[in-house]
PDB file of C-alpha atoms and ligand atoms in Angstrom:
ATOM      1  CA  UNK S  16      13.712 -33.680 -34.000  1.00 60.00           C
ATOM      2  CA  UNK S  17      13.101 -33.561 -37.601  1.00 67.00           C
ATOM      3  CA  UNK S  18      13.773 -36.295 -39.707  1.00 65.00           C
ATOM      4  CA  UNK S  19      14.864 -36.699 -43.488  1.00 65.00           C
ATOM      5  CA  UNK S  20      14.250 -39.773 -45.449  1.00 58.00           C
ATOM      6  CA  UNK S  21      16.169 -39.001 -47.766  1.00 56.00           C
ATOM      7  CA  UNK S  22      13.060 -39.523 -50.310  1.00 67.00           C
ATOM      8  CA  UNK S  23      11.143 -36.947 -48.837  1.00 86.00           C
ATOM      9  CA  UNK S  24      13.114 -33.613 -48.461  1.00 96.00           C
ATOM     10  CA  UNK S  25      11.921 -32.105 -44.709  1.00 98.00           C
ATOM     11  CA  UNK S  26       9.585 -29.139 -46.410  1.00 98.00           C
ATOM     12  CA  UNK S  27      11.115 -25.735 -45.213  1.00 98.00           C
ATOM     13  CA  UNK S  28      10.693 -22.026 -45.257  1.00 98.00           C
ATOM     14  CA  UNK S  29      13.157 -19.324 -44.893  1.00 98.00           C
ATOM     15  CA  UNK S  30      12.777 -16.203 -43.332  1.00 98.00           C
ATOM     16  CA  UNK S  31      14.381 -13.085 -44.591  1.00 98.00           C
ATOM     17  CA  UNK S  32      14.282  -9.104 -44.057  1.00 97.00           C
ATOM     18  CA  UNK S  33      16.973  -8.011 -46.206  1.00 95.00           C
ATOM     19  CA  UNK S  34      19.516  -9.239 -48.983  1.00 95.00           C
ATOM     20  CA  UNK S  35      19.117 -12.761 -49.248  1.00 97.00           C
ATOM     21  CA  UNK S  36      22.452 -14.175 -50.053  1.00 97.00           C
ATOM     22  CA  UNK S  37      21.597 -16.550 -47.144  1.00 98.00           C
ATOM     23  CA  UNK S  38      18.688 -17.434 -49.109  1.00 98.00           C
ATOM     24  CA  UNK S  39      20.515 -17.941 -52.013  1.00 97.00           C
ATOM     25  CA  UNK S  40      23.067 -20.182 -50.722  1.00 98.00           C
ATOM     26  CA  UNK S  41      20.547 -22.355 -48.668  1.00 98.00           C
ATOM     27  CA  UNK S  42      18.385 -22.923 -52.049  1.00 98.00           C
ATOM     28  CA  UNK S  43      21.414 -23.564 -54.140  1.00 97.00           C
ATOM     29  CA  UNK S  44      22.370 -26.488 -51.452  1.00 98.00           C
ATOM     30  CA  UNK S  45      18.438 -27.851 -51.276  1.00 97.00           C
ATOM     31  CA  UNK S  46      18.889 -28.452 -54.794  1.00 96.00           C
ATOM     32  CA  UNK S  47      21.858 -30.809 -54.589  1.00 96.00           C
ATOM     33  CA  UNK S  48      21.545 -34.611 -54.120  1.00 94.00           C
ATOM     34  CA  UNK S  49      22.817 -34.852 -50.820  1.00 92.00           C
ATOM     35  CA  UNK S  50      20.352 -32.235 -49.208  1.00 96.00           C
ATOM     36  CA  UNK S  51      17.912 -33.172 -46.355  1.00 97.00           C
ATOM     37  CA  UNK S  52      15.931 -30.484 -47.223  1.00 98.00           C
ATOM     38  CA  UNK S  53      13.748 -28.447 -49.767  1.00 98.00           C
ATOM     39  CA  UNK S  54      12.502 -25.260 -49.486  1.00 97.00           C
ATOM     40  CA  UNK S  55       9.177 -24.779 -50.244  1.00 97.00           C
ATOM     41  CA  UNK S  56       8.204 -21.402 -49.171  1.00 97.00           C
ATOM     42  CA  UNK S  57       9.786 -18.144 -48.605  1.00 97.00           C
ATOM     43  CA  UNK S  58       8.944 -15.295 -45.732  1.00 98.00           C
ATOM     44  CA  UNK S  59       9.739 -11.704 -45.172  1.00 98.00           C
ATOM     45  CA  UNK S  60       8.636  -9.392 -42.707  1.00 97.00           C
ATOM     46  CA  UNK S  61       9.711  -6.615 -45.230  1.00 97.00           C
ATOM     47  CA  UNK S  62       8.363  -6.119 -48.486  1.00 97.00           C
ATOM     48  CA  UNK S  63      11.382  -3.819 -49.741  1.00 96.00           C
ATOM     49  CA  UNK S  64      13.645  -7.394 -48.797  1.00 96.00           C
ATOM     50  CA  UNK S  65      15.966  -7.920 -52.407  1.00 94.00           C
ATOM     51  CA  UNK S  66      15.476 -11.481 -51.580  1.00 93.00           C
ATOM     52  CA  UNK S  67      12.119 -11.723 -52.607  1.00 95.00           C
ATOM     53  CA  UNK S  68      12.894 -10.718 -55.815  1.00 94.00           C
ATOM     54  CA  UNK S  69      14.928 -13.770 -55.994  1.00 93.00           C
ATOM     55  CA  UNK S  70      11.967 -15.719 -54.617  1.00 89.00           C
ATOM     56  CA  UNK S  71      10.140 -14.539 -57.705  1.00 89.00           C
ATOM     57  CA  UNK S  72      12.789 -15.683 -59.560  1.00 92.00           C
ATOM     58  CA  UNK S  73      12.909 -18.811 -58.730  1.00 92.00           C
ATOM     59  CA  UNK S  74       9.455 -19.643 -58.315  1.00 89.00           C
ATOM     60  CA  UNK S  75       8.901 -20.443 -54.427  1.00 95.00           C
ATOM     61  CA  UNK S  76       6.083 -19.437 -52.449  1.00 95.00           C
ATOM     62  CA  UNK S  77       6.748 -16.586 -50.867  1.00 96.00           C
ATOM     63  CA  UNK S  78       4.776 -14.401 -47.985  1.00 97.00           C
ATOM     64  CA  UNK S  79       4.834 -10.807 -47.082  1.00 97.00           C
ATOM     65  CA  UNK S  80       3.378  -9.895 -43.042  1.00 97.00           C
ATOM     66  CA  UNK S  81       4.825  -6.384 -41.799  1.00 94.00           C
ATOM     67  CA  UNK S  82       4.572  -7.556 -38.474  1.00 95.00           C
ATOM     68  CA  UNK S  83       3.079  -4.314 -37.350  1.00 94.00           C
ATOM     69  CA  UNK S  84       0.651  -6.669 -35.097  1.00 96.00           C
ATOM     70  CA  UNK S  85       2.966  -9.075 -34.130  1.00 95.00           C
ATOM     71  CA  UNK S  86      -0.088 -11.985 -32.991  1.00 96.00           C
ATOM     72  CA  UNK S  87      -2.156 -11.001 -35.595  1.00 97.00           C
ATOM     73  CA  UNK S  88       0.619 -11.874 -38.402  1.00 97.00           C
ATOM     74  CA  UNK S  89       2.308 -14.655 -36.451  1.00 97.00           C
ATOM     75  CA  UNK S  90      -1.282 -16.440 -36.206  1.00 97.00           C
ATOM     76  CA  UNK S  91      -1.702 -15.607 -40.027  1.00 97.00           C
ATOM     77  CA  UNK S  92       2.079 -17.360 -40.672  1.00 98.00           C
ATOM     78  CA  UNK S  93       1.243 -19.960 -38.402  1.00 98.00           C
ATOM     79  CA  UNK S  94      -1.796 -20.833 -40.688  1.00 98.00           C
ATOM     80  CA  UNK S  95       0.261 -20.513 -43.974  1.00 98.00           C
ATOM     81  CA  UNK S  96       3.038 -22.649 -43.032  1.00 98.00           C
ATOM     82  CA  UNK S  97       0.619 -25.049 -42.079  1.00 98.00           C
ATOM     83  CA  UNK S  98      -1.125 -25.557 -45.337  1.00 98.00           C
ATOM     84  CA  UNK S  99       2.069 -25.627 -46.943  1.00 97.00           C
ATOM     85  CA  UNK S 100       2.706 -28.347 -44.781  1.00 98.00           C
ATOM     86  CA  UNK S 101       5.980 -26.570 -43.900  1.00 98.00           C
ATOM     87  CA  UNK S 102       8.011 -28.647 -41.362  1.00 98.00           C
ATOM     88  CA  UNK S 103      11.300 -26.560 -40.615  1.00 98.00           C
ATOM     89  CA  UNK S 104      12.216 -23.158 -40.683  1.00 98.00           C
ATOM     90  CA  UNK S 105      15.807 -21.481 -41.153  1.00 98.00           C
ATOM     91  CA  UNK S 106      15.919 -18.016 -40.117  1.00 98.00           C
ATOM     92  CA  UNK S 107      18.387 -16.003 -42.399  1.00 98.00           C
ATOM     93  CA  UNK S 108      19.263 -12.582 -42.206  1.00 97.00           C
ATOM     94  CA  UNK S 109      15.298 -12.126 -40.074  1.00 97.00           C
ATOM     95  CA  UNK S 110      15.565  -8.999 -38.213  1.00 95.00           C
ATOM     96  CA  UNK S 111      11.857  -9.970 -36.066  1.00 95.00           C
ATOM     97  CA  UNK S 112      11.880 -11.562 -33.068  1.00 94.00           C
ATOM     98  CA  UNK S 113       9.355 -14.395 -33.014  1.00 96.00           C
ATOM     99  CA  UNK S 114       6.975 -14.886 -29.776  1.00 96.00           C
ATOM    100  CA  UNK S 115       7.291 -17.958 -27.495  1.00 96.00           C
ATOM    101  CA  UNK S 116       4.020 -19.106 -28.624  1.00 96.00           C
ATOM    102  CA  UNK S 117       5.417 -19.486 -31.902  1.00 97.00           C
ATOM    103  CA  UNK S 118       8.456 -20.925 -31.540  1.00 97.00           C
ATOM    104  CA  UNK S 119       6.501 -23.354 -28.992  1.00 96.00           C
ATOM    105  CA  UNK S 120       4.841 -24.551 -32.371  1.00 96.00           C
ATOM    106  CA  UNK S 121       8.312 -25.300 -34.256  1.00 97.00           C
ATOM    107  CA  UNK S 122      10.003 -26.732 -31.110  1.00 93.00           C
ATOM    108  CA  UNK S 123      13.769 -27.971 -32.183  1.00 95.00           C
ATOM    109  CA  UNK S 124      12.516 -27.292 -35.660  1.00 97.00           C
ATOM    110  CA  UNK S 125      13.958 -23.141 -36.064  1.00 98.00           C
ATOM    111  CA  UNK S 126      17.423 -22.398 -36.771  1.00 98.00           C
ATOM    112  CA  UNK S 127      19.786 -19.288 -37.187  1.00 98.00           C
ATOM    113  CA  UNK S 128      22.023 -18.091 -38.257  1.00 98.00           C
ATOM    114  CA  UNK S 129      24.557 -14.958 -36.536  1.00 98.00           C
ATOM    115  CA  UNK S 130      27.363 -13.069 -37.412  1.00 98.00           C
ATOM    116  CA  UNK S 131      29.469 -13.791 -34.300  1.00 98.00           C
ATOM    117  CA  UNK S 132      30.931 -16.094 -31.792  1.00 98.00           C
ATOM    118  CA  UNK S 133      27.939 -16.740 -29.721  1.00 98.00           C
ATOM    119  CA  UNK S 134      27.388 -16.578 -27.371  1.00 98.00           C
ATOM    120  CA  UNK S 135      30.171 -13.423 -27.866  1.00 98.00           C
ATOM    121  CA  UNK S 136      27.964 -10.860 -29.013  1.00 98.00           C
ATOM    122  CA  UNK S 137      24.433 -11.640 -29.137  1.00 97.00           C
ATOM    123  CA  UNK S 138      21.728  -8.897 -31.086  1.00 96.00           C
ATOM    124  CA  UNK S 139      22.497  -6.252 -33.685  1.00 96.00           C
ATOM    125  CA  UNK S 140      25.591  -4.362 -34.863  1.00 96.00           C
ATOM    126  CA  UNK S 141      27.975  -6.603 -33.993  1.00 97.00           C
ATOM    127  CA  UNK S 142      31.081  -6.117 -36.104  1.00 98.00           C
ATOM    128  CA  UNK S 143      30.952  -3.048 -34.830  1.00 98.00           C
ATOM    129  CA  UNK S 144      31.340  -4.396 -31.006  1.00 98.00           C
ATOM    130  CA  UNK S 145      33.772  -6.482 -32.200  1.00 98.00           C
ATOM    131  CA  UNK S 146      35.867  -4.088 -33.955  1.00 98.00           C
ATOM    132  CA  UNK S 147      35.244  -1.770 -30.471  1.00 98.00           C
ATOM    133  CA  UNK S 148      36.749  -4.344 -28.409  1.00 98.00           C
ATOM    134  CA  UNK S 149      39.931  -4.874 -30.254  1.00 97.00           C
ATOM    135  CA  UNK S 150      38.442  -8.961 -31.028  1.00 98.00           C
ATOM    136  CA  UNK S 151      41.144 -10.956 -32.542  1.00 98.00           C
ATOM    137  CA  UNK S 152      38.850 -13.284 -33.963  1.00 98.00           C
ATOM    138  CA  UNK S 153      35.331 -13.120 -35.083  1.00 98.00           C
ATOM    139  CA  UNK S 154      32.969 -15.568 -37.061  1.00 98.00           C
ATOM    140  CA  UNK S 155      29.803 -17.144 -37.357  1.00 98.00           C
ATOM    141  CA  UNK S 156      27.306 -19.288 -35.702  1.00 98.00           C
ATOM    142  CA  UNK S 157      24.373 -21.396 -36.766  1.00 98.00           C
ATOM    143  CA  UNK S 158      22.541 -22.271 -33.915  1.00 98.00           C
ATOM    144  CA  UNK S 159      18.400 -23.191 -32.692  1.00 98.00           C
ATOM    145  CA  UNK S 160      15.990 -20.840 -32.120  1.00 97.00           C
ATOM    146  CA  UNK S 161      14.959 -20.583 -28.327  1.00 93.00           C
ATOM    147  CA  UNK S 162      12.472 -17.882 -26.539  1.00 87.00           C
ATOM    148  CA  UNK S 163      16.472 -15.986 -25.652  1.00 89.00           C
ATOM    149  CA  UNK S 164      17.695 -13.639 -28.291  1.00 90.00           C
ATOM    150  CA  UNK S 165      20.697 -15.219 -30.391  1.00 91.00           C
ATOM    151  CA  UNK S 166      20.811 -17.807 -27.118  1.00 92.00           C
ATOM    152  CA  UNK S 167      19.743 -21.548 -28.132  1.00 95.00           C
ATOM    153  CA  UNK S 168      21.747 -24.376 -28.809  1.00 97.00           C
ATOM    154  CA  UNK S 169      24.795 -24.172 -30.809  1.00 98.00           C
ATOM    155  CA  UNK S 170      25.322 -26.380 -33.880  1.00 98.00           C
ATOM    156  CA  UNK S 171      28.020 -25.252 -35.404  1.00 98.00           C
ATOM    157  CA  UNK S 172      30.265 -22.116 -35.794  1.00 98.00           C
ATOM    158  CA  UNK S 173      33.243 -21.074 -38.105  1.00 98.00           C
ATOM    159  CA  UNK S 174      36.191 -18.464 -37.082  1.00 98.00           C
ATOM    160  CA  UNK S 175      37.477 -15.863 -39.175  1.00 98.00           C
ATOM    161  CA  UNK S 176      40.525 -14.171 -38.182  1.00 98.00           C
ATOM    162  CA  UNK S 177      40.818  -9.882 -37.967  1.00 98.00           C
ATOM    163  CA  UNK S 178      43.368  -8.165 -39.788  1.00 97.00           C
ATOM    164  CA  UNK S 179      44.785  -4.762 -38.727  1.00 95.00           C
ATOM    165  CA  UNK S 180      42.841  -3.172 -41.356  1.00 96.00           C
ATOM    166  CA  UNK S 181      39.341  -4.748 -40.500  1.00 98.00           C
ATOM    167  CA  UNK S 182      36.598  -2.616 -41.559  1.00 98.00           C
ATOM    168  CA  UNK S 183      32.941  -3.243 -40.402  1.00 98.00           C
ATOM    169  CA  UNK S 184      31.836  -3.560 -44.477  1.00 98.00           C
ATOM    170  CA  UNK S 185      35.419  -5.608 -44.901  1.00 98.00           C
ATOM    171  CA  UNK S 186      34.290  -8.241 -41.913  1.00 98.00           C
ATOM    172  CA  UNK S 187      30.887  -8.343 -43.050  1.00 98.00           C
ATOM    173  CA  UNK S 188      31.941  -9.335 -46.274  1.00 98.00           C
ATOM    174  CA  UNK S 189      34.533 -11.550 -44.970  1.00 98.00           C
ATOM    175  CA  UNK S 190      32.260 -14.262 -42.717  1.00 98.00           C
ATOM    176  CA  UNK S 191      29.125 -13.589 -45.188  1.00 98.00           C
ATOM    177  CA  UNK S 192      31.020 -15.844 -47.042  1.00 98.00           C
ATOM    178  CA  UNK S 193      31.722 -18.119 -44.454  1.00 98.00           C
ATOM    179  CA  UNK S 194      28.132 -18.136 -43.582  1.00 98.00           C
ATOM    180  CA  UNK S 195      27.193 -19.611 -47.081  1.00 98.00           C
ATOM    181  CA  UNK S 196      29.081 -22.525 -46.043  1.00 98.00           C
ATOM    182  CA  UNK S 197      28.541 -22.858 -42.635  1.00 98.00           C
ATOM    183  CA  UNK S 198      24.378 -22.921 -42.975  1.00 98.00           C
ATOM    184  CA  UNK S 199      24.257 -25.771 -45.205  1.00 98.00           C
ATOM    185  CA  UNK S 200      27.405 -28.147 -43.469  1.00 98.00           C
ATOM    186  CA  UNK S 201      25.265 -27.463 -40.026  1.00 98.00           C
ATOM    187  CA  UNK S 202      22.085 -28.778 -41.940  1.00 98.00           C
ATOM    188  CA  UNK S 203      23.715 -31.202 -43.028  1.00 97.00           C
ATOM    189  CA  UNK S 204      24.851 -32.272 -39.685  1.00 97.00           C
ATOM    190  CA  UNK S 205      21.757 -32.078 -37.189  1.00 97.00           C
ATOM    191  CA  UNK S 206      19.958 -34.279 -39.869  1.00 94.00           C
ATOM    192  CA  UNK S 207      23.970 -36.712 -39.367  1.00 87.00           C
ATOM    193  CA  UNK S 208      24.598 -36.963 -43.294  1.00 75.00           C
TER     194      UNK S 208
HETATM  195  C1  GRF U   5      23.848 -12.150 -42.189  1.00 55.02           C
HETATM  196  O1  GRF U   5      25.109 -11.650 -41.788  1.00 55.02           O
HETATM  197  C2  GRF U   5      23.190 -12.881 -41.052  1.00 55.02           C
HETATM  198  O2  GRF U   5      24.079 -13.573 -40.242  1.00 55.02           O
HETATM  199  C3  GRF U   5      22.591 -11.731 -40.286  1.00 55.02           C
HETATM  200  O3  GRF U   5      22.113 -10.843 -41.287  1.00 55.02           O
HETATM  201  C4  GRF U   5      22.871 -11.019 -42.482  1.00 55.02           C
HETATM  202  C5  GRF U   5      21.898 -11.355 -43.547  1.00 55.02           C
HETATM  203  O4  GRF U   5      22.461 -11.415 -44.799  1.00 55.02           O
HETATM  204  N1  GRF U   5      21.615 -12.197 -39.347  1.00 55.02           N
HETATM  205  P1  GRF U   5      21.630 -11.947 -46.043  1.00 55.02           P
HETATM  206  O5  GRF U   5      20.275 -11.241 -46.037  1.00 55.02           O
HETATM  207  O6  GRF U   5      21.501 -13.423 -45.935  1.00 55.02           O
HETATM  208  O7  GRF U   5      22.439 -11.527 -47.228  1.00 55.02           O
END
């Protein structure tokens, strides 16, 4: 378990591979009073990822690793994160899959964050599967990071209802924003503020 003082913010990085609004919305909350955490570095698989041009914004750390050799750039993260004495990770919008070994090394300490009802709909294009299936409800889940795609503990999770009209961009759009909210509220939680 990681633990906040309250003093010292619980150092974290977030990993991106695309937009960033995630991002955004998790770095707006680390700088209010009441957050656990700061974030202190910033990682993307992709080097096209709009987020990082927020990251340069803003002035964090940031990281790019293609993950073309998976160990090779895990090893290299691994060593990063370190010396950035990086303590938590939240996973946001991170289309990688991260090895055992690594996650071994951030046990309890890696969260995520899905665009579904997990454990409805684990892995990619889900509104899609949703919208397939004729879902009355969809939403979104923040949850830890085990070995098991989209599978480890849930923390929290936030319905949004489908309306007749329900487009795949329209429901995307519609529990993005939920996700803003959720992410912080379930950091908020696991560290019981
Ligand atoms: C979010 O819907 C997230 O749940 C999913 O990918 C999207 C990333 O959006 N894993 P962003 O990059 O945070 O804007």
């Amino acid at each position: 378990m990681v633990v906040s003082t309250g003093i010292n913010r619980v150092r974290t990085a977030v990993f991106i591979s695309g937009t960033g609004t995630n991002l955004k919305s998790l770095v707006k909350f680390s700088k209010t009073k009441l957050s656990p955490i700061s974030i202190n570095f910033i990682f993307s698989n992709n080097s096209k990822a709009k987020g990082l041009n927020y990251a340069k914004k803003i002035k964090i750390k940031k990281k790019v690793l293609n993950f073309k050799n998976k160990k090779l750039s895990e090893n290299k993260l691994l060593a990063i994160l370190k010396k950035n004495n990086i303590e938590m990770i939240c996973l946001a919008g991170f289309m990688k899959i991260l090895s055992k070994n690594f996650i071994k090394k951030f046990k309890g300490k890696i969260l995520n964050i899905h665009p579904s009802l997990l454990p409805k709909y684990k892995g990619l294009n889900t509104h899609q599967r949703v919208l397939n299936n004729k879902e009355k409800y969809s939403g979104c889940t923040v949850h830890y990071v085990n070995s098991k795609l989209d599978s480890g503990k849930i923390i929290l999770q936030k319905k949004v209802k489908i309306s007749k009209k329900e487009t795949v961009v329209s429901l995307a759009k519609k529990i993005l924003v939920q996700e803003h909210k959720l992410y912080p509220k379930a950091i908020l939680q696991i560290f019981n503020y």
